[in-house]
Short mmCIF file of C-alpha atoms (C1' of nucleotides) in Angstrom, two decimals:
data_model
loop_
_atom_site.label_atom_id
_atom_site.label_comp_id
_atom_site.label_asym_id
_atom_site.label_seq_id
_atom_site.Cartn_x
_atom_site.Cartn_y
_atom_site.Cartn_z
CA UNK A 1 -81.83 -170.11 158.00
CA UNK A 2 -83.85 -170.32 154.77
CA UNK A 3 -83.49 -170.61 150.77
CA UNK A 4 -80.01 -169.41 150.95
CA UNK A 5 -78.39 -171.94 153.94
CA UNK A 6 -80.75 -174.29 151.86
CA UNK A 7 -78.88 -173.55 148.79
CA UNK A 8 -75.67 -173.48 149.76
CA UNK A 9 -75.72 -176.80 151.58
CA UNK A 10 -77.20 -178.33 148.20
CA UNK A 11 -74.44 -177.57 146.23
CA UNK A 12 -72.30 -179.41 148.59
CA UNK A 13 -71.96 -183.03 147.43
CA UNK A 14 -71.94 -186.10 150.01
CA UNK A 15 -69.33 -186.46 152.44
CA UNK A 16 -67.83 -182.89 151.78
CA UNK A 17 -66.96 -181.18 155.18
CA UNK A 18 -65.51 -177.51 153.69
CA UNK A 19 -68.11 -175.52 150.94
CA UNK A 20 -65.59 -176.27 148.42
CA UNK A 21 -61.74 -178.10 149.38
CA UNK A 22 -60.80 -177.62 146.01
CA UNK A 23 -60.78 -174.12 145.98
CA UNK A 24 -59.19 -173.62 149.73
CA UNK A 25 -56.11 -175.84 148.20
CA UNK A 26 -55.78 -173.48 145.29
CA UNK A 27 -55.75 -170.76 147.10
CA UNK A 28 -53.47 -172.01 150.33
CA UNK A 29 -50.90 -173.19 147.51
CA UNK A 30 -51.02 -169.63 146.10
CA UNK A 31 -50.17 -168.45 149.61
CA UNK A 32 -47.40 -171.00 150.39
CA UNK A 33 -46.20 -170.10 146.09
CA UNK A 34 -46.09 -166.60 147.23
CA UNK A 35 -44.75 -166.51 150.93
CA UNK A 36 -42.59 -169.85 150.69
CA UNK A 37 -41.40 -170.16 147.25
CA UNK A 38 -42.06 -173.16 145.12
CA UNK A 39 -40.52 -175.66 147.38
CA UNK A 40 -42.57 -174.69 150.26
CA UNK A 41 -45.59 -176.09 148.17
CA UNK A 42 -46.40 -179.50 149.20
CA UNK A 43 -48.94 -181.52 149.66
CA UNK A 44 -49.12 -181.90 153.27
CA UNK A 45 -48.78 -178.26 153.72
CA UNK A 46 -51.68 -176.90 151.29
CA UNK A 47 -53.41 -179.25 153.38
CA UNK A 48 -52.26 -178.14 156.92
CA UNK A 49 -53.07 -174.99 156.26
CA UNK A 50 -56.40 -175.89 154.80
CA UNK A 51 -56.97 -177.53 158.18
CA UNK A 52 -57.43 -181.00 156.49
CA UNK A 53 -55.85 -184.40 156.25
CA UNK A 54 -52.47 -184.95 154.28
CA UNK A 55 -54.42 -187.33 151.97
CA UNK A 56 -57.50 -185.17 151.53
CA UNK A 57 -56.01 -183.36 148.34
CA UNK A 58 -56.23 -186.86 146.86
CA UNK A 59 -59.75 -186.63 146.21
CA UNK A 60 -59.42 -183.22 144.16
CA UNK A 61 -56.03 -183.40 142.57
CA UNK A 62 -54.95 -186.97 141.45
CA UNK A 63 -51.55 -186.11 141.74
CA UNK A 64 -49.00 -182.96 142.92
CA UNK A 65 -48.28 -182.39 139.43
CA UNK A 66 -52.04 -181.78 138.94
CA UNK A 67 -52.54 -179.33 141.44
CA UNK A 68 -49.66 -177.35 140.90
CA UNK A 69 -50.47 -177.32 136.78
CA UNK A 70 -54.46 -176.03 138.11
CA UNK A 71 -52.47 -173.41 140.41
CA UNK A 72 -50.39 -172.28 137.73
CA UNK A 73 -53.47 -172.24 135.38
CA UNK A 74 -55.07 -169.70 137.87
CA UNK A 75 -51.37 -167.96 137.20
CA UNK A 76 -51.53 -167.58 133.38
CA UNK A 77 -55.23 -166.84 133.42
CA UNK A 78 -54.47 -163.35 135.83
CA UNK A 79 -51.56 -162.89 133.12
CA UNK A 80 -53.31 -163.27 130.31
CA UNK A 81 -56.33 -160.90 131.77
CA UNK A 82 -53.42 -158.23 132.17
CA UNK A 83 -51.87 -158.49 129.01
CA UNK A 84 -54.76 -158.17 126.64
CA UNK A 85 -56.05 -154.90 128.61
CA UNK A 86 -52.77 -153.79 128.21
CA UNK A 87 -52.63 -153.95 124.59
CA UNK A 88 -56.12 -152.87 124.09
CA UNK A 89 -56.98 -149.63 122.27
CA UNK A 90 -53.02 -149.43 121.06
CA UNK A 91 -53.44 -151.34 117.94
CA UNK A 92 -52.57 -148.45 116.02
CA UNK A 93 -49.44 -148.06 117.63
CA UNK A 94 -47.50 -151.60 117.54
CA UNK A 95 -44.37 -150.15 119.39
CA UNK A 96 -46.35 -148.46 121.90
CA UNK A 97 -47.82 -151.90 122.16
CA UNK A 98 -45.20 -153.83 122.20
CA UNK A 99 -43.82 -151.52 125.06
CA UNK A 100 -47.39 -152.21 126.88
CA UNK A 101 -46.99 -155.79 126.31
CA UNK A 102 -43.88 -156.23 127.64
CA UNK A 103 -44.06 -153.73 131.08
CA UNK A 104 -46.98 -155.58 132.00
CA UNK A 105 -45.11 -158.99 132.11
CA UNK A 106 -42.34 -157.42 134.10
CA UNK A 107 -44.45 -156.28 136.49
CA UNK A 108 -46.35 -159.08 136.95
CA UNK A 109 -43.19 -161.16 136.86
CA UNK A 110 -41.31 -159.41 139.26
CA UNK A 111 -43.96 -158.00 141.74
CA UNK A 112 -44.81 -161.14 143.64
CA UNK A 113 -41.36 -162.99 142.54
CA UNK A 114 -42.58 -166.64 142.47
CA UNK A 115 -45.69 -166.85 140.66
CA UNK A 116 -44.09 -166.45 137.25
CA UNK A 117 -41.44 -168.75 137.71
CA UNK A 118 -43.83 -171.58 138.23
CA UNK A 119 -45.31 -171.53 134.66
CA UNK A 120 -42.50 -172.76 133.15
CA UNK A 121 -41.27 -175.58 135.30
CA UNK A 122 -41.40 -178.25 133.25
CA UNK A 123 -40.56 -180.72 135.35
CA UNK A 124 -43.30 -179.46 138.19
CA UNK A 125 -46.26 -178.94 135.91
CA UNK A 126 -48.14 -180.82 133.09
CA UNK A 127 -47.83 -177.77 130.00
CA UNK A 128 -49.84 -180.27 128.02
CA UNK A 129 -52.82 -179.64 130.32
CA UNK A 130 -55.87 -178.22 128.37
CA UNK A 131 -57.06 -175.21 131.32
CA UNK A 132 -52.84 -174.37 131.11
CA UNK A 133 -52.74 -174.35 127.38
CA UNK A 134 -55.88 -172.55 126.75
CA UNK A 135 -54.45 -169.41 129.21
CA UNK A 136 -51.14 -169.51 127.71
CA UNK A 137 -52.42 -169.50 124.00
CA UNK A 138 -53.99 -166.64 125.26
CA UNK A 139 -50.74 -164.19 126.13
CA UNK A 140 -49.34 -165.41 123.27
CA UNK A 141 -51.98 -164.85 120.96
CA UNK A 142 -52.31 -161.57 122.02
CA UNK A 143 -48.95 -160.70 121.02
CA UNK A 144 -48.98 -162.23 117.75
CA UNK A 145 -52.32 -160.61 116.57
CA UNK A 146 -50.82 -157.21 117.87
CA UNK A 147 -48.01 -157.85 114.80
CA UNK A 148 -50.57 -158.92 112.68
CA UNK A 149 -52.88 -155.85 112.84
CA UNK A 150 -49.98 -153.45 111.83
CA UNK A 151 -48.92 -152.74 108.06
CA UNK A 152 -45.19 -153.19 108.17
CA UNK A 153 -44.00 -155.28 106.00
CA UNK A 154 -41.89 -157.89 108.22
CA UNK A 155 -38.82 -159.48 106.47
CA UNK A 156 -38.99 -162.21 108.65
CA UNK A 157 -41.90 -164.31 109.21
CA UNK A 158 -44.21 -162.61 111.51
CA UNK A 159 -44.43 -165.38 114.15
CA UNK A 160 -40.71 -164.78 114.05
CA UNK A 161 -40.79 -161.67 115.15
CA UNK A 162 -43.28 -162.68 118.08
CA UNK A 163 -41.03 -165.47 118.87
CA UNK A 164 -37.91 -163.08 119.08
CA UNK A 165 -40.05 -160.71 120.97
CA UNK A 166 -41.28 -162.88 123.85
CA UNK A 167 -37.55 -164.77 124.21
CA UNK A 168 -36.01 -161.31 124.42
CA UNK A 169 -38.86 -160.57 127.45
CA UNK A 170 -39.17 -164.23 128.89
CA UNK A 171 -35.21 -164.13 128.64
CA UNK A 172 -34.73 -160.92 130.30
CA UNK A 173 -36.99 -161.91 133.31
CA UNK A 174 -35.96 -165.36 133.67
CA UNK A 175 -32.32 -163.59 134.32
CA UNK A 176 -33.80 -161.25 136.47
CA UNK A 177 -35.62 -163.89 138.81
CA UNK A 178 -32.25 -166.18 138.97
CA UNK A 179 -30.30 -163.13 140.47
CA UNK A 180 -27.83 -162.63 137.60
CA UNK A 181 -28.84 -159.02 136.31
CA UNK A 182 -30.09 -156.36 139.05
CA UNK A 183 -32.42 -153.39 138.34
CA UNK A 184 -30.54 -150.99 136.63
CA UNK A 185 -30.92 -147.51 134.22
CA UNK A 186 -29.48 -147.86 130.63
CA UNK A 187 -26.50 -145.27 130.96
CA UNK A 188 -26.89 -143.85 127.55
CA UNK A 189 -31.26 -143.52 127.42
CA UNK A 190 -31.47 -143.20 130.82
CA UNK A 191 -34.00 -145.61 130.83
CA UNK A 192 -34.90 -149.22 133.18
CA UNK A 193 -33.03 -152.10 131.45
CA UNK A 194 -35.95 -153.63 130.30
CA UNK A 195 -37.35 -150.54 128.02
CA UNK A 196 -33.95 -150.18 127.10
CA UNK A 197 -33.32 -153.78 125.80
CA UNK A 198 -36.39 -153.77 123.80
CA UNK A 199 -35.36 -150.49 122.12
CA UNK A 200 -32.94 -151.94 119.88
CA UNK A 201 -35.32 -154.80 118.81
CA UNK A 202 -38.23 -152.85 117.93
CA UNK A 203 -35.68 -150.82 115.78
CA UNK A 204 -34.78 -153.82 114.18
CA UNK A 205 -38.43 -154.58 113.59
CA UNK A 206 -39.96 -151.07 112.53
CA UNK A 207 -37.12 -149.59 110.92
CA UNK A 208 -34.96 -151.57 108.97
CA UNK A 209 -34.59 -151.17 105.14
CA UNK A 210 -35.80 -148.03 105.56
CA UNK B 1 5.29 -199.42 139.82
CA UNK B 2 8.43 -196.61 140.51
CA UNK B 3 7.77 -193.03 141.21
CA UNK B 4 4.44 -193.04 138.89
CA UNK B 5 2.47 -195.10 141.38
CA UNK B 6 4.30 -193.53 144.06
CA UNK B 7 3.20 -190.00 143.64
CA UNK B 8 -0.40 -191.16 142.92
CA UNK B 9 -0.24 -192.98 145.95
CA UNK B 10 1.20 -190.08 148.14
CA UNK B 11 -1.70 -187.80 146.08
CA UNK B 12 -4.35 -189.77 147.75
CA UNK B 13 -5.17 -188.58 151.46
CA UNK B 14 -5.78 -191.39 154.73
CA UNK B 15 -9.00 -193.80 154.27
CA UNK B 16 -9.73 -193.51 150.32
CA UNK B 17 -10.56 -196.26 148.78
CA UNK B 18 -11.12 -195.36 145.19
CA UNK B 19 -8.18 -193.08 143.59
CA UNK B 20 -10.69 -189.83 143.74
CA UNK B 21 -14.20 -190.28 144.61
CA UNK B 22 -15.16 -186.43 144.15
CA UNK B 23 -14.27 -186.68 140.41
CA UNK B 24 -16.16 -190.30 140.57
CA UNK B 25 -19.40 -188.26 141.86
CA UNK B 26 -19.05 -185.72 139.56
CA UNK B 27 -19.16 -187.68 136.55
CA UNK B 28 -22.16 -190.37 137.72
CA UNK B 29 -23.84 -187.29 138.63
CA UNK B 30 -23.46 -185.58 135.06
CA UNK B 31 -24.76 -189.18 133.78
CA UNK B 32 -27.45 -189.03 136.01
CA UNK B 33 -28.52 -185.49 134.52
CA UNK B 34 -28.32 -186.58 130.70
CA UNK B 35 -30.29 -190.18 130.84
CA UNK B 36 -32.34 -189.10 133.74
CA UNK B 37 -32.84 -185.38 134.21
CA UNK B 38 -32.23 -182.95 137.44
CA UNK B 39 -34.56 -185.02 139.01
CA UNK B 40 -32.76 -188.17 138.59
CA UNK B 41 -29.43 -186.54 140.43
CA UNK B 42 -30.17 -187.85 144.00
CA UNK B 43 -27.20 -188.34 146.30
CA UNK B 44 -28.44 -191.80 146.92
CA UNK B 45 -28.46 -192.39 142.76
CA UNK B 46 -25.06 -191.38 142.46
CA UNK B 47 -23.59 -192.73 145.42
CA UNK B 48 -25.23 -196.20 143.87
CA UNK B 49 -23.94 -195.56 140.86
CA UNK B 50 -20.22 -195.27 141.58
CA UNK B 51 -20.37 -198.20 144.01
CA UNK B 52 -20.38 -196.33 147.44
CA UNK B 53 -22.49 -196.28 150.74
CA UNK B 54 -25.67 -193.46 150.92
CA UNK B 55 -23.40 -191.19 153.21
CA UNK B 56 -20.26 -191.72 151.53
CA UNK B 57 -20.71 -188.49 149.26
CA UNK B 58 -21.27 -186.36 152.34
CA UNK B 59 -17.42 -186.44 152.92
CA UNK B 60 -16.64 -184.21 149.62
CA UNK B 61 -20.09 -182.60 149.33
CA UNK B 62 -21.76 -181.03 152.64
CA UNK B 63 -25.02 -181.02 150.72
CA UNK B 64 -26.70 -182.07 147.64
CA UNK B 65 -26.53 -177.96 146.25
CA UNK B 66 -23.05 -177.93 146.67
CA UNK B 67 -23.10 -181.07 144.57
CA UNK B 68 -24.89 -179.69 141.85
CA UNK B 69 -23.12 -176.85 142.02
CA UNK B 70 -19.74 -178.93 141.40
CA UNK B 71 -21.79 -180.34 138.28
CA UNK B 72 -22.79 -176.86 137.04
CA UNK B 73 -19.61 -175.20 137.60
CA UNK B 74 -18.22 -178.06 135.48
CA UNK B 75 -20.84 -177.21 132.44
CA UNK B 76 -20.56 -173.89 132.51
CA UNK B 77 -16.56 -174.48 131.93
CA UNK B 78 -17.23 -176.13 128.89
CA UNK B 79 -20.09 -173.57 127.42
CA UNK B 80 -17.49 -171.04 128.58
CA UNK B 81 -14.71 -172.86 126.36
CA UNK B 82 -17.00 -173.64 123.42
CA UNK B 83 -18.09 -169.78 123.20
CA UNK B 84 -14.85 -168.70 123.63
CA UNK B 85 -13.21 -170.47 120.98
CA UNK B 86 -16.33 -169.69 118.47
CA UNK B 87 -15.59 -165.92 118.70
CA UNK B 88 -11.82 -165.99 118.28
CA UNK B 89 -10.84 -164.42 115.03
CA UNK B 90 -14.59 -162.95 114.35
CA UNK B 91 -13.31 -159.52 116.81
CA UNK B 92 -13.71 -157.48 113.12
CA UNK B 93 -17.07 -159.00 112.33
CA UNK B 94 -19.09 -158.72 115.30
CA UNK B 95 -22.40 -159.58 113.41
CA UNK B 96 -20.74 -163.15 112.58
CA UNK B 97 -18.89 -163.02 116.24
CA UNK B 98 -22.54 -162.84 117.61
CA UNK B 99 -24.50 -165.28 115.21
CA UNK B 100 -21.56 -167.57 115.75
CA UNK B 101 -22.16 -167.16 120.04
CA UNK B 102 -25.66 -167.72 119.65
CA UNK B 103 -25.25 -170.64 117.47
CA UNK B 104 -22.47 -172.41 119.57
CA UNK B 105 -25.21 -171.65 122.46
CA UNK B 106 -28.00 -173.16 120.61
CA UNK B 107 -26.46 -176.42 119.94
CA UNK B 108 -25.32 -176.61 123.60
CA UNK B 109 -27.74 -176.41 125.31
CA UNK B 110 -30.29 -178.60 122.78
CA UNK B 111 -27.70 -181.47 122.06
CA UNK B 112 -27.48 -183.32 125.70
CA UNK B 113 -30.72 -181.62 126.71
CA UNK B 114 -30.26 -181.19 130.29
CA UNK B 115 -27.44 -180.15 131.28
CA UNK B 116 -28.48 -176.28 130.12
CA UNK B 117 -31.11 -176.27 132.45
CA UNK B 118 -29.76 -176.97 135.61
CA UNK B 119 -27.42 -174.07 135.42
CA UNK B 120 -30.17 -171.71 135.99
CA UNK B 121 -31.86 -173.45 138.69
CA UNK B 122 -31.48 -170.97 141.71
CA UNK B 123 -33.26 -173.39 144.43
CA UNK B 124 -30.32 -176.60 142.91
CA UNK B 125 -27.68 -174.41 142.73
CA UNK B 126 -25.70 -171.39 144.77
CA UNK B 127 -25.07 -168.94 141.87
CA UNK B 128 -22.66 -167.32 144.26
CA UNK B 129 -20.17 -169.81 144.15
CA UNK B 130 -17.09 -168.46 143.68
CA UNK B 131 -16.01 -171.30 140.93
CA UNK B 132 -19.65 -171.30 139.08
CA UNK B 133 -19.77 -167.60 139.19
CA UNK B 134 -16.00 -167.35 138.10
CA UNK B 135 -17.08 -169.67 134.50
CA UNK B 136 -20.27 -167.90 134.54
CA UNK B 137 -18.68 -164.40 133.73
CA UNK B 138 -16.45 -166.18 131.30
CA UNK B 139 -19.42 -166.35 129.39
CA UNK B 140 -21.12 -163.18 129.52
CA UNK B 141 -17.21 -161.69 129.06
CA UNK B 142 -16.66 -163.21 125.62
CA UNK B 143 -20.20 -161.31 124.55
CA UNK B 144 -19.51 -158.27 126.31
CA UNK B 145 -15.49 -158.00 125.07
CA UNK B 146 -17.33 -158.99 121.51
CA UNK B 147 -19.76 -155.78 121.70
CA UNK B 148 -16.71 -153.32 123.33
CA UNK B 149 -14.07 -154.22 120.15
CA UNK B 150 -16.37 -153.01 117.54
CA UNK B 151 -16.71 -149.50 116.33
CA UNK B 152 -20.54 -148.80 116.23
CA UNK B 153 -21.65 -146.32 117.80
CA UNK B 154 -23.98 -147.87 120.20
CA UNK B 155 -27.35 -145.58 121.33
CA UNK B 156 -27.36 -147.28 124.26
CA UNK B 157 -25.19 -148.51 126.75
CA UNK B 158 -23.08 -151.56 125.59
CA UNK B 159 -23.96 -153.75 128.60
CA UNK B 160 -28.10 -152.90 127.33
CA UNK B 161 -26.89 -154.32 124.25
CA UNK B 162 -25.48 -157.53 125.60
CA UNK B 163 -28.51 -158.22 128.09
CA UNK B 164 -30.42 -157.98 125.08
CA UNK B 165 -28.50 -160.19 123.24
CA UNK B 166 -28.11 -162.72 126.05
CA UNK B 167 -31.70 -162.33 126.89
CA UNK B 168 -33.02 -163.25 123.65
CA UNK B 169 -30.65 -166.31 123.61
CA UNK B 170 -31.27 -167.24 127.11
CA UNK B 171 -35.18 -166.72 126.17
CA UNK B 172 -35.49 -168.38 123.14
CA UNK B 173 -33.40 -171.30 124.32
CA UNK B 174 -35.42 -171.77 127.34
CA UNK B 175 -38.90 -172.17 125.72
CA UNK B 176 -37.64 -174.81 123.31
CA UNK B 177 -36.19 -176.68 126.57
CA UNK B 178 -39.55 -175.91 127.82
CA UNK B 179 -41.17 -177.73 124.82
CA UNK B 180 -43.22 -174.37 124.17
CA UNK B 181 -41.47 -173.78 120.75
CA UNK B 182 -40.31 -176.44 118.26
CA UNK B 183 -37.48 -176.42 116.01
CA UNK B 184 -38.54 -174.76 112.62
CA UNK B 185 -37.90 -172.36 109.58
CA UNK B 186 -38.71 -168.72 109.14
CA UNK B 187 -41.10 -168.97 106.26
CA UNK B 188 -39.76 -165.76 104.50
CA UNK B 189 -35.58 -166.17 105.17
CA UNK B 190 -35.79 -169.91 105.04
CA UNK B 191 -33.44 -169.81 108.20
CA UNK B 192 -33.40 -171.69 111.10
CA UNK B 193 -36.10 -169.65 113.26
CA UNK B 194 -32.98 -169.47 116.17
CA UNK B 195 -31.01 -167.54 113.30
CA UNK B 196 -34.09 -165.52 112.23
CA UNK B 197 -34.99 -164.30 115.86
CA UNK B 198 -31.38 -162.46 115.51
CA UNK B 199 -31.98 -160.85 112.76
CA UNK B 200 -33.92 -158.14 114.19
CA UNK B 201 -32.08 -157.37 117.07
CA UNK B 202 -28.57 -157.59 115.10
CA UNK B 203 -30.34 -154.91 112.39
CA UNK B 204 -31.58 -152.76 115.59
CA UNK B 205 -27.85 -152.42 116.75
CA UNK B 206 -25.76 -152.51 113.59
CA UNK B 207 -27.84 -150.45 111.16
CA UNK B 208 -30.00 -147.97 113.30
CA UNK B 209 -29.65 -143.88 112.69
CA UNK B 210 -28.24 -145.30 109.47
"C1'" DG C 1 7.78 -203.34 161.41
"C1'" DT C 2 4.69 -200.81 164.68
"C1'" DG C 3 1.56 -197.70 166.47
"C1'" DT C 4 -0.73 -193.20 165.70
"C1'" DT C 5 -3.72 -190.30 163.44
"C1'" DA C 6 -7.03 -188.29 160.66
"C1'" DA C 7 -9.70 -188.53 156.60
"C1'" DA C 8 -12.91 -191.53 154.31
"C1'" DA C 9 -16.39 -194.84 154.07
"C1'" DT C 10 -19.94 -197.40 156.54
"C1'" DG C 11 -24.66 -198.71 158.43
"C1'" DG C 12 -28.34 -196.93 161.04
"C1'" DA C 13 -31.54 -193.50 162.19
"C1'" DC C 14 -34.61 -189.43 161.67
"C1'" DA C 15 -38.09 -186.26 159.79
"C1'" DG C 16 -40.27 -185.02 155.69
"C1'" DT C 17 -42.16 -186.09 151.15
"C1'" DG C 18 -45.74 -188.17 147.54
"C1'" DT C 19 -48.67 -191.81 147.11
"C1'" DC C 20 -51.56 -195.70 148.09
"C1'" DA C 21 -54.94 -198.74 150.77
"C1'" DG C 22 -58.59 -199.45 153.86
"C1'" DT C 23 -61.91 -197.22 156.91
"C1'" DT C 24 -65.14 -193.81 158.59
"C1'" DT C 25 -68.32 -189.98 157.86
"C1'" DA C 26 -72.17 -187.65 156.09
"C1'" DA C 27 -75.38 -185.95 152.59
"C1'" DG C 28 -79.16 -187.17 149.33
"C1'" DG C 29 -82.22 -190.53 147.07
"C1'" DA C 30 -84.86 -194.90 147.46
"C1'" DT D 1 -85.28 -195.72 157.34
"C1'" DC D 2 -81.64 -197.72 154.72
"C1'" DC D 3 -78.26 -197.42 150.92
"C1'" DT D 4 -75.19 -195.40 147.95
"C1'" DT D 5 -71.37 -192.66 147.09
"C1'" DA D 6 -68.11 -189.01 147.30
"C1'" DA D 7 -65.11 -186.91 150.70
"C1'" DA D 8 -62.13 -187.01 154.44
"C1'" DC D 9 -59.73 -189.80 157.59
"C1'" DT D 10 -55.84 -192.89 159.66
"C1'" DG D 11 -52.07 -195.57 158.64
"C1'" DA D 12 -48.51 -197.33 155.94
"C1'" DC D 13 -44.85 -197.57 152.32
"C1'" DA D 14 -40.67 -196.32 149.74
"C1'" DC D 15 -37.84 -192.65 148.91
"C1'" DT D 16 -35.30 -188.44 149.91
"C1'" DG D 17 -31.45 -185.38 152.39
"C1'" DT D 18 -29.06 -185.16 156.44
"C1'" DC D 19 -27.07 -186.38 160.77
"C1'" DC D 20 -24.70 -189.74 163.98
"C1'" DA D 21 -21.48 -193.17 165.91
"C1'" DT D 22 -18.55 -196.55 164.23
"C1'" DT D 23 -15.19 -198.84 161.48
"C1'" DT D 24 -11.92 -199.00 157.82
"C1'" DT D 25 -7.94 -197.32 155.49
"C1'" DA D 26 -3.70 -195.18 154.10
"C1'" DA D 27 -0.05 -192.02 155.19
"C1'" DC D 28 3.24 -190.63 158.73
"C1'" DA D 29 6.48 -190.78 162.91
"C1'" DC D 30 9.15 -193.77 165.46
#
DNA sequence: GTGTTAAAATGGACAGTGTCAGTTTAAGGA
DNA sequence: TCCTTAAACTGACACTGTCCATTTTAACAC
């Protein structure tokens, strides 16, 4: 009933009925991503469930594409903030790294199933989009600096070898997501699949010509 | 106009009016998906396209999936064909057999650029269809036969090694559809970067405990 | 030839979608 | 107190996939 109600109702700009729409939409379409699947995300239903208009998403997000790009922004940023604390303190030890690297974007690929899937629907979002970019330069640059902080001399381009690295991961979950390979154990290490598969490339990387 | 027109008259069933309008559908549809995309592929698009009424397709597809589908199964055929033909006579060099399964997937799926994509799309397509699944092990057969004629001594399981294999494929190929990576060169082999990113994984399988 | 029949093609309708236009509401500054 | 302006509203539009009743069409039995 003082300052703080004073405050709050400052920030809000003319004409504005919620605190803030913007961020209810975010978050409903991260609840309709999540319980729904990608299809259930549309317009008119972020904004029934936000309790507002079909056209009041309008005045936030110019277009669908917009909205889902900022919700898939919100995406890469959580997988980005994972990643880099995964590799942290293991620069010493690129496999273990590597290994780090790559659990954490199973997990956070496969755990809720439909947020990864998003980031790389071309058609759905805008990959162009600064905010987007910016989080997924970030993954990726933590991958690459975790090759170039080791000693071994690569006989491929090192970039290369980050390339090969993420297609082998992005591959293996993309494969996972569409239903064509199951969780499994590797018969011979007796390890999950997807420590398994990386075994033979990080032989390939840390062990050849020797 | 003797028995030739006869039995392509007594091939057609009661009310047709062109000779096959499936195979018509089919083929607007794939010419939807190259100039146009997965988005362009509306039943409404194609049925305009080949001349018909809106509802006309309903009587050979009972919904727009199983209409993709249809399309998919028929891509995966030919990527089935094309793989299957670049492995024969490579069973003794299964480095080459693989480079040369990769490659003939590389240029598949980048040439007409769309076609790849769709057959991955699990919300446009049922992946259980008995005639896309049947073309889709076709495929991962001619790797996994590829892997089970040589005589290394895999450390792990030979289906680990062919989920890697596919995965970094599959991977790779879908960030460059993406537009994430671009076509380029490894700056220390001077090969295309697609050929590089094997490198690794080949050495990890051929030429570990060596 | 003449009906009969059943599949195929038709036009119309429906709910749902993204988007746009015009209108109303409400907060903050003059 | 009035005005400005952003936000939210109602309503409409074209388009989609799907369903429906109807009509056309070609093969078959007689």
């Amino acid at each position: 009933m003082d300052s703080f109600n004073l405050k709050a109702k400052q920030k809000r700009t003319a004409g504005q009925k919620h605190g803030d729409l913007r961020i209810v939409l975010l978050r409903e379409g991260l609840s309709l991503l999540d319980s729904q699947g990608v299809e259930g995300v549309t317009i008119r239903a972020v904004a029934r469930n936000a309790g507002v208009a079909h056209s009041a998403p309008a005045n936030h997000f110019p277009s669908k594409r917009v909205m889902l790009t900022a919700i898939a922004a919100k995406i890469f940023a959580e997988l980005a903030d994972l990643t880099i604390e995964a590799v942290t303190d293991l620069a010493d030890k690129p496999e273990q790294a590597i290994q780090a690297f790559a659990e954490t974007c199973f997990q956070f690929a496969f755990d809720p199933p439909n947020r990864y899937q998003l980031l790389w629907q071309r058609q759905l979002i805008d990959q162009d989009d600064p905010a987007l970019a910016t989080e997924m330069d970030r993954v990726y640059s933590a991958l690459l600096s975790l090759l170039r902080q080791d000693q071994v001399k690569h006989r491929v381009d090192i970039e290369t070898d980050a390339i090969a690295i993420w297609s082998m991961i992005h591959g293996y979950i993309s494969m996972r997501l569409d239903g064509n390979f199951v969780a499994a154990k590797d018969a011979v290490t007796n390890l999950p699949r997807h420590k398994a598969i990386l075994l033979s490339l990080i032989d390939g990387i840390y062990y050849r010509d020797s």
